[in-house]
Structure formats: C-alpha cells, structure tokens
Coordinates of N, CA, C and O in Angstrom, one line a residue:
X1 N 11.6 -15.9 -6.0 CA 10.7 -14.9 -5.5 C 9.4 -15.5 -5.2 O 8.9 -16.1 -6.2
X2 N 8.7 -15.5 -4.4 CA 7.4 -15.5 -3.6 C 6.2 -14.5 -4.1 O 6.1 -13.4 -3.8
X3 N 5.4 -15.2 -5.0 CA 4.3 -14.5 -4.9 C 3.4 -14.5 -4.0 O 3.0 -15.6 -3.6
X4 N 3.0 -13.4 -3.4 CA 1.7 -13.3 -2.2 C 0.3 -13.2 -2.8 O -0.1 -12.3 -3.4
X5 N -0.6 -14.6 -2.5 CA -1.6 -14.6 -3.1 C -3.1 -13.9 -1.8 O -3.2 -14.1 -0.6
X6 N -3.9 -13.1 -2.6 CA -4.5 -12.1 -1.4 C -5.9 -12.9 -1.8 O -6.2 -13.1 -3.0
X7 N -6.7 -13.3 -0.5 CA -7.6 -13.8 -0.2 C -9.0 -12.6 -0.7 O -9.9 -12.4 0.0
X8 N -9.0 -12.2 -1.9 CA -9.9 -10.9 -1.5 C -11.3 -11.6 -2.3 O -11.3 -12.6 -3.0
X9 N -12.6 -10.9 -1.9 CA -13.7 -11.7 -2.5 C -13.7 -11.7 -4.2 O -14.2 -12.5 -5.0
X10 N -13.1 -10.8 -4.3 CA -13.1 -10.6 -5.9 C -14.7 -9.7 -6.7 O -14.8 -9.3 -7.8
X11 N -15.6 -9.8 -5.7 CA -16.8 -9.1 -6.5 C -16.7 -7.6 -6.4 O -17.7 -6.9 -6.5
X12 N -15.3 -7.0 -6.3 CA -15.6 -5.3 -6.2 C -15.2 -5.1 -7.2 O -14.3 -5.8 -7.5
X13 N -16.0 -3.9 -8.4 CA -15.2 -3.7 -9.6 C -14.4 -2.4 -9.1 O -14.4 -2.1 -7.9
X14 N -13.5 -1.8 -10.1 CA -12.4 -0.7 -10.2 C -13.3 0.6 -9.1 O -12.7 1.3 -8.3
X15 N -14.8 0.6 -9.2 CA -14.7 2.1 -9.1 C -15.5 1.7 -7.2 O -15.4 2.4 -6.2
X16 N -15.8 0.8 -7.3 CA -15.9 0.7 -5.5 C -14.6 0.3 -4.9 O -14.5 0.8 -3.7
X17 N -13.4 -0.3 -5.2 CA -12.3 -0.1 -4.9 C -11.5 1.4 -4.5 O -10.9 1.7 -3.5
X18 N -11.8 2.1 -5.5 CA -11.3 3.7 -5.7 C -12.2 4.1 -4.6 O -11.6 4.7 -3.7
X19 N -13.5 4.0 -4.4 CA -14.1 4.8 -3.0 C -13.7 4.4 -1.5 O -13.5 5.1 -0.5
X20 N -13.5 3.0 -1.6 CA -13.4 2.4 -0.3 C -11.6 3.2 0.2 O -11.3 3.7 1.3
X21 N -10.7 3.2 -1.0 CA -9.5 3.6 -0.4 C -9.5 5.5 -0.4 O -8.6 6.1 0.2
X22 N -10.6 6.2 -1.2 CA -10.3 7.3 -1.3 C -11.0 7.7 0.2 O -10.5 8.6 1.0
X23 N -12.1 7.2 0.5 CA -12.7 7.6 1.7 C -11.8 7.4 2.6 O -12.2 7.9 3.6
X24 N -10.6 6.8 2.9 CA -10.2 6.4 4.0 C -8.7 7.5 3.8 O -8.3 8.2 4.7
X25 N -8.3 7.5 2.7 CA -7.5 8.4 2.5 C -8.2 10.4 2.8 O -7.6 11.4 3.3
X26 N -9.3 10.1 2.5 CA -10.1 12.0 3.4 C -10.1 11.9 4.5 O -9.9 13.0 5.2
X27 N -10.2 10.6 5.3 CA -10.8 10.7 6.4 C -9.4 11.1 7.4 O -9.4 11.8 8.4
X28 N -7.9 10.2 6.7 CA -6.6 10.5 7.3 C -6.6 11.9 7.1 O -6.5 12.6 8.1
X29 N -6.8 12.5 5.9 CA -6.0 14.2 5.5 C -7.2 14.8 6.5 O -7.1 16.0 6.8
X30 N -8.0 14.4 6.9 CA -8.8 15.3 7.7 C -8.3 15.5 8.7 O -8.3 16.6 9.1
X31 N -7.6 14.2 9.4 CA -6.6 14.8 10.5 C -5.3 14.9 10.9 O -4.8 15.4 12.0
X32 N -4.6 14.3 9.9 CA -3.2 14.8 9.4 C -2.7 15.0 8.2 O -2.2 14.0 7.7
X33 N -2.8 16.2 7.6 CA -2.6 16.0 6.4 C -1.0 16.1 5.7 O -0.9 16.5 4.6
X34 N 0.1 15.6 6.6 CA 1.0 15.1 6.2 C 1.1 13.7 6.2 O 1.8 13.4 5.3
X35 N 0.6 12.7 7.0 CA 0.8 11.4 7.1 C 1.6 11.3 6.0 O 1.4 12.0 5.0
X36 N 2.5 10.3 6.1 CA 3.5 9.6 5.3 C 3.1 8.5 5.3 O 3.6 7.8 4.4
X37 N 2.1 8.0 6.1 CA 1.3 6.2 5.9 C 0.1 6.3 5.6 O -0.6 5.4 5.9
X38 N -0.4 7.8 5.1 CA -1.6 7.3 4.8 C -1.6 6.5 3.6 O -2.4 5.7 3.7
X39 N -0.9 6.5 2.3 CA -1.2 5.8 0.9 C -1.1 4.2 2.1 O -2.1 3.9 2.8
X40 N 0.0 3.6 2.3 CA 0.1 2.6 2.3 C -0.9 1.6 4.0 O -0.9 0.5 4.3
X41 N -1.5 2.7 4.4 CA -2.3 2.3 5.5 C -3.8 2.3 4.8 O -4.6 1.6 5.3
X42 N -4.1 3.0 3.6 CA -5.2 2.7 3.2 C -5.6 2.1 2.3 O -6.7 1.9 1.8
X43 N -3.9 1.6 1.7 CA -3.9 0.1 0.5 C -4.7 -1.0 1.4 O -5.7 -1.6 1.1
X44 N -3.7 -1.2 2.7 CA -4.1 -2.2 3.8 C -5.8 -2.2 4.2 O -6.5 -3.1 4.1
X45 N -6.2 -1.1 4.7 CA -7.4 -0.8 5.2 C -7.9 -1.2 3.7 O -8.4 -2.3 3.8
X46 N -8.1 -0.9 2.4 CA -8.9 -1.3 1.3 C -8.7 -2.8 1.2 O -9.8 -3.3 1.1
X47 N -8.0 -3.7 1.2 CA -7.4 -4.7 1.4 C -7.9 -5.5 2.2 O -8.1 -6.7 1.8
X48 N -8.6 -5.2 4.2 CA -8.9 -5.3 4.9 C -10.5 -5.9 4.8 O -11.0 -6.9 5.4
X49 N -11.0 -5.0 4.1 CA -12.9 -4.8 3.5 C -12.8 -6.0 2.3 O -13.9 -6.6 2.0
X50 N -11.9 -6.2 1.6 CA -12.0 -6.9 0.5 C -11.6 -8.0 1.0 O -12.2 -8.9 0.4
X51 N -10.9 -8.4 1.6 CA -11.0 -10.0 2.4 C -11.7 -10.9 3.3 O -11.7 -12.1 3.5
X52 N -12.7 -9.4 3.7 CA -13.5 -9.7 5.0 C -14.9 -9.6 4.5 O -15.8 -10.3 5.1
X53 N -15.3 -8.8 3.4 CA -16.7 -8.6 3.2 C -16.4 -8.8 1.5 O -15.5 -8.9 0.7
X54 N -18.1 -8.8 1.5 CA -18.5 -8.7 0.3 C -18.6 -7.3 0.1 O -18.2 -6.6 0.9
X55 N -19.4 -6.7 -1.3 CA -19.4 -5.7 -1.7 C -21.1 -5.0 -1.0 O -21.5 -3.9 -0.8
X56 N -21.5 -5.8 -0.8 CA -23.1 -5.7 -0.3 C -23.0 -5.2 1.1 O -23.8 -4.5 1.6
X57 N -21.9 -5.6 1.8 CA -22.2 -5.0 3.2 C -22.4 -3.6 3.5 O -23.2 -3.1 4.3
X58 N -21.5 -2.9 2.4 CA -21.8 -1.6 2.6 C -23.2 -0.7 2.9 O -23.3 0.2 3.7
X59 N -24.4 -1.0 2.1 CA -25.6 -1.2 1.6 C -26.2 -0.8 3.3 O -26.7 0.3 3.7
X60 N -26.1 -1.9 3.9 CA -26.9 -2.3 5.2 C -25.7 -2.2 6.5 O -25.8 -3.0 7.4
X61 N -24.4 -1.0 6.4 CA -24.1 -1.1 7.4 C -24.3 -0.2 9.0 O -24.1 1.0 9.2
X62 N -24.7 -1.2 10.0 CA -25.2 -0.8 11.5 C -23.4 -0.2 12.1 O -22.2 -0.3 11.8
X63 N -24.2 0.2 12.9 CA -22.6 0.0 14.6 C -21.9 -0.8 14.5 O -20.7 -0.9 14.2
X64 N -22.8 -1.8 14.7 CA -21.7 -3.1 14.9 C -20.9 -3.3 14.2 O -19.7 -3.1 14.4
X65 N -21.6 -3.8 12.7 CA -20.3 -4.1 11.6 C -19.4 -2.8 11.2 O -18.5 -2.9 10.4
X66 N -19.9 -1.6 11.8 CA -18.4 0.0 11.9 C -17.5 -1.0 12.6 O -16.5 -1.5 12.1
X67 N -17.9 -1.3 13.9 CA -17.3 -1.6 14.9 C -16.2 -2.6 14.5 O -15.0 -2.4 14.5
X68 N -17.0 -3.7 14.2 CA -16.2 -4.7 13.7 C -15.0 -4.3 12.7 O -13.8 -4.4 12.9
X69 N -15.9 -3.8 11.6 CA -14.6 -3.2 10.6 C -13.5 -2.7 11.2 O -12.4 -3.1 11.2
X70 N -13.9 -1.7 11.8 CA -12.6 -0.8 12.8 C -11.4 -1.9 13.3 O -10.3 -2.1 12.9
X71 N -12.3 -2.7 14.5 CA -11.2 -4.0 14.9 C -10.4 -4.7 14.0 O -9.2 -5.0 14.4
X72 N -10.9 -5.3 12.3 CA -10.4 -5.9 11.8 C -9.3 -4.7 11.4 O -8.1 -4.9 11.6
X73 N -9.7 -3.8 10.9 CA -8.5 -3.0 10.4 C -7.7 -2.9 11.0 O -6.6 -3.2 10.6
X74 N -7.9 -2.2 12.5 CA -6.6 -2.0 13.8 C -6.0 -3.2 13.3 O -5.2 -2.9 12.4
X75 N -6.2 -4.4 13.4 CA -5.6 -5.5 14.0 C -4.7 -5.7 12.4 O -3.4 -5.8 12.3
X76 N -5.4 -5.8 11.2 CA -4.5 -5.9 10.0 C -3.2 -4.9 9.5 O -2.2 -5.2 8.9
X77 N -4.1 -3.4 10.2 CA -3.0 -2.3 9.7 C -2.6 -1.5 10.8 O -2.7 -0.3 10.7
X78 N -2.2 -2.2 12.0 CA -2.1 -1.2 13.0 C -0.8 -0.9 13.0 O -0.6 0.0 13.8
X79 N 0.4 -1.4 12.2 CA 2.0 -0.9 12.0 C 2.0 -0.2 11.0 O 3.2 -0.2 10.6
X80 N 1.3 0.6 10.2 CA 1.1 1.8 9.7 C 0.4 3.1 10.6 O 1.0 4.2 10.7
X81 N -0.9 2.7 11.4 CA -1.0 3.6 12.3 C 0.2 4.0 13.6 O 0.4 5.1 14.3
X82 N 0.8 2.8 13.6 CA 1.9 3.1 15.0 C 2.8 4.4 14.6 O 3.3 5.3 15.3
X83 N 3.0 4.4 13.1 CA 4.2 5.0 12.6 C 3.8 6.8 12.5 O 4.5 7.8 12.5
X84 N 2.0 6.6 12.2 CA 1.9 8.3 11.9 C 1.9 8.6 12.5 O 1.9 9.8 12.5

C-alpha cells in the first residue's frame, strides 16, 4: 500500500482548518444544497490553500490572490465540480 504524502505548509492549527473547509462547504449549500461533492470537493479546496499558502494570506487578501485562489482550486478540484 502507498502512502500519499501531502505537501501542506503545516502552520494551520485545527480551528483555521475547520473555517477554510466550513466556508466553502456554505458557500456550496448556498447553491446547491444537495451536492453529493460538496464534502469531498471542499476536503480538496481546503487541501488546495494549505499547499499553496501560508496561514497569513488570508489577513491581506486583494482580487488577485481571490483570483488566483479560484484558478488553483478549479485546476486541483475541478473533477468534483464536473460531477455536481
């Protein structure tokens, strides 16, 4: 068996983890509140921020890095969005 080791920065504790995926989990039920991929599209999307940023970006984020975020996510979790 293969362990999958995940590149993530490691500086998020438990309870900024729990916002980054619960926000993204409201933002699905806001417009479908059946999705069947929201849990596992907002493991990936939390997953997404934790490989790519530190915990600080949040603090100071513009457009752009929305922007950016958005791209990285499509592009990491976009076979969960295909499906809902």
């Amino acid at each position: 068996k293969t362990i999958q080791v995940q590149p993530f920065s490691g500086l998020y504790n438990s309870q900024q983890i729990r916002e980054l995926w619960i926000g993204c989990s409201s933002a699905i039920w806001k417009i479908n509140p059946n999705s069947p991929d929201r849990i596992p599209f907002c493991d990936c999307s939390t997953d997404a921020v934790r490989e790519n940023y530190e915990p600080e970006w949040m603090i100071n984020m513009t457009d752009k890095k929305i922007k950016e975020l958005q791209a990285i996510v499509m592009l990491k979790c976009n076979k969960w969005r295909m499906r809902g």
